[in-house]
Short mmCIF file of C-alpha atoms in Angstrom, two decimals:
data_model
loop_
_atom_site.label_atom_id
_atom_site.label_comp_id
_atom_site.label_asym_id
_atom_site.label_seq_id
_atom_site.Cartn_x
_atom_site.Cartn_y
_atom_site.Cartn_z
CA MET J 14 33.63 -78.75 120.66
CA SER J 15 31.95 -75.76 122.16
CA LEU J 16 30.67 -76.33 125.62
CA PRO J 17 28.68 -73.21 126.56
CA LEU J 18 27.33 -74.62 129.77
CA ARG J 19 30.79 -75.26 131.02
CA VAL J 20 31.57 -71.76 132.41
CA SER J 21 33.74 -70.49 135.20
CA PRO J 22 31.94 -68.98 138.31
CA VAL J 23 31.56 -65.25 138.42
CA THR J 24 31.91 -62.98 141.38
CA ARG J 25 28.61 -60.92 141.07
CA PRO J 26 26.11 -62.85 138.86
CA SER J 27 22.87 -61.33 137.78
CA TYR J 28 19.45 -62.56 138.72
CA VAL J 29 19.15 -64.32 135.40
CA TRP J 30 22.57 -65.90 135.49
CA ASN J 31 21.91 -67.21 138.99
CA ASN J 32 18.60 -68.98 137.67
CA LEU J 33 20.40 -70.37 134.65
CA SER J 34 23.37 -71.68 136.89
CA ALA J 35 20.90 -73.35 139.27
CA ALA J 36 19.21 -75.12 136.22
CA ARG J 37 22.51 -76.02 134.54
CA ASP J 38 22.52 -79.56 135.86
CA LEU J 39 19.06 -80.24 134.87
CA ILE J 40 19.68 -78.73 131.43
CA LEU J 41 22.77 -80.97 130.96
CA LEU J 42 20.69 -84.00 131.67
CA GLY J 43 18.55 -83.36 128.47
CA ILE J 44 21.04 -82.16 126.16
CA ARG J 45 22.01 -84.55 123.28
CA LYS J 46 24.99 -84.17 121.02
CA GLN J 47 23.87 -83.85 117.52
CA ILE J 48 26.47 -85.44 115.07
CA HIS J 49 25.88 -83.74 111.67
CA SER J 50 29.03 -84.95 109.83
CA GLY J 51 31.08 -86.03 112.93
CA PHE J 52 34.10 -84.35 111.78
CA GLU J 53 34.27 -81.93 115.14
CA VAL J 54 33.18 -84.66 117.53
CA LYS J 55 36.03 -86.72 119.20
CA VAL J 56 35.06 -90.36 119.80
CA TRP J 57 36.83 -90.90 122.97
CA GLU J 58 36.57 -87.57 124.56
CA ASP J 59 33.36 -85.71 123.52
CA PRO J 60 29.89 -86.64 125.20
CA TRP J 61 28.08 -87.92 122.18
CA ILE J 62 26.68 -91.41 123.11
CA PRO J 63 22.95 -90.79 123.85
CA THR J 64 22.85 -91.85 127.51
CA GLN J 65 21.74 -89.81 130.58
CA PRO J 66 23.95 -87.78 130.74
CA ALA J 67 25.74 -88.06 127.36
CA ARG J 68 29.20 -89.44 127.51
CA PRO J 69 32.14 -90.42 125.28
CA THR J 70 32.03 -93.96 123.85
CA LEU J 71 33.94 -96.52 125.78
CA SER J 72 36.91 -98.59 123.89
CA LEU J 73 37.07 -102.24 123.46
CA VAL J 74 40.75 -102.00 123.05
CA PRO J 75 43.60 -99.87 124.39
CA MET J 76 42.96 -96.20 122.61
CA VAL J 77 44.72 -96.55 119.14
CA ASN J 78 44.10 -92.92 118.22
CA PRO J 79 43.08 -90.41 120.95
CA ASN J 80 42.14 -87.88 118.38
CA MET J 81 39.73 -90.01 116.25
CA ARG J 82 36.61 -88.39 115.10
CA VAL J 83 33.03 -89.72 114.85
CA SER J 84 33.31 -89.11 111.06
CA ASP J 85 36.01 -91.84 111.02
CA LEU J 86 33.34 -94.37 112.24
CA ILE J 87 31.30 -93.70 108.98
CA ASN J 88 31.66 -95.46 105.85
CA GLY J 89 32.45 -92.68 103.20
CA GLU J 90 30.95 -94.33 100.56
CA THR J 91 27.74 -95.80 101.88
CA LYS J 92 27.37 -92.88 104.38
CA LYS J 93 26.48 -95.63 107.20
CA TRP J 94 28.03 -96.59 110.36
CA ASP J 95 31.19 -98.79 109.56
CA ASP J 96 29.89 -101.94 111.44
CA ALA J 97 33.25 -103.72 111.14
CA LEU J 98 35.07 -100.83 112.58
CA LEU J 99 32.68 -100.34 115.38
CA GLU J 100 32.91 -104.02 116.41
CA ARG J 101 36.74 -103.91 116.44
CA LEU J 102 36.86 -100.67 118.64
CA VAL J 103 33.81 -100.07 120.58
CA VAL J 104 32.19 -101.99 123.56
CA PRO J 105 28.95 -103.98 122.47
CA GLU J 106 26.55 -101.95 124.41
CA ASP J 107 27.83 -98.75 122.82
CA ILE J 108 27.35 -99.95 119.20
CA ALA J 109 23.68 -100.09 119.49
CA LEU J 110 23.49 -96.65 120.97
CA ILE J 111 25.64 -95.29 118.09
CA LYS J 112 23.54 -96.85 115.40
CA SER J 113 20.58 -95.29 116.83
CA LEU J 114 22.21 -92.02 115.88
CA SER J 115 21.27 -90.71 112.53
CA ILE J 116 24.11 -89.61 110.05
CA SER J 117 23.57 -86.23 108.38
CA SER J 118 22.98 -86.49 104.68
CA SER J 119 25.65 -84.02 104.00
CA HIS J 120 28.34 -86.33 105.29
#
């Protein structure tokens, strides 16, 4: 996942860059990860849960697959969240947050 606001400090930043850097934390508070198909978003690593600030989901069990993608939590036939899988893997408070996210019609 591309994280354009996670950059290394520079030695001689421009006026604009200084102002962008100063606003970075504020900007990050308002950013939400858009799921689209979920093929590129890692369930346990990427900040995709809609909280302040966004964060990865919390596991209910020891992590089975550290590279699991959000698309794996979507039923391929119904194009809806896989309730049984969510209940097996994700803490209850995250399930409601996940279900609040819409799934792209192109999934």
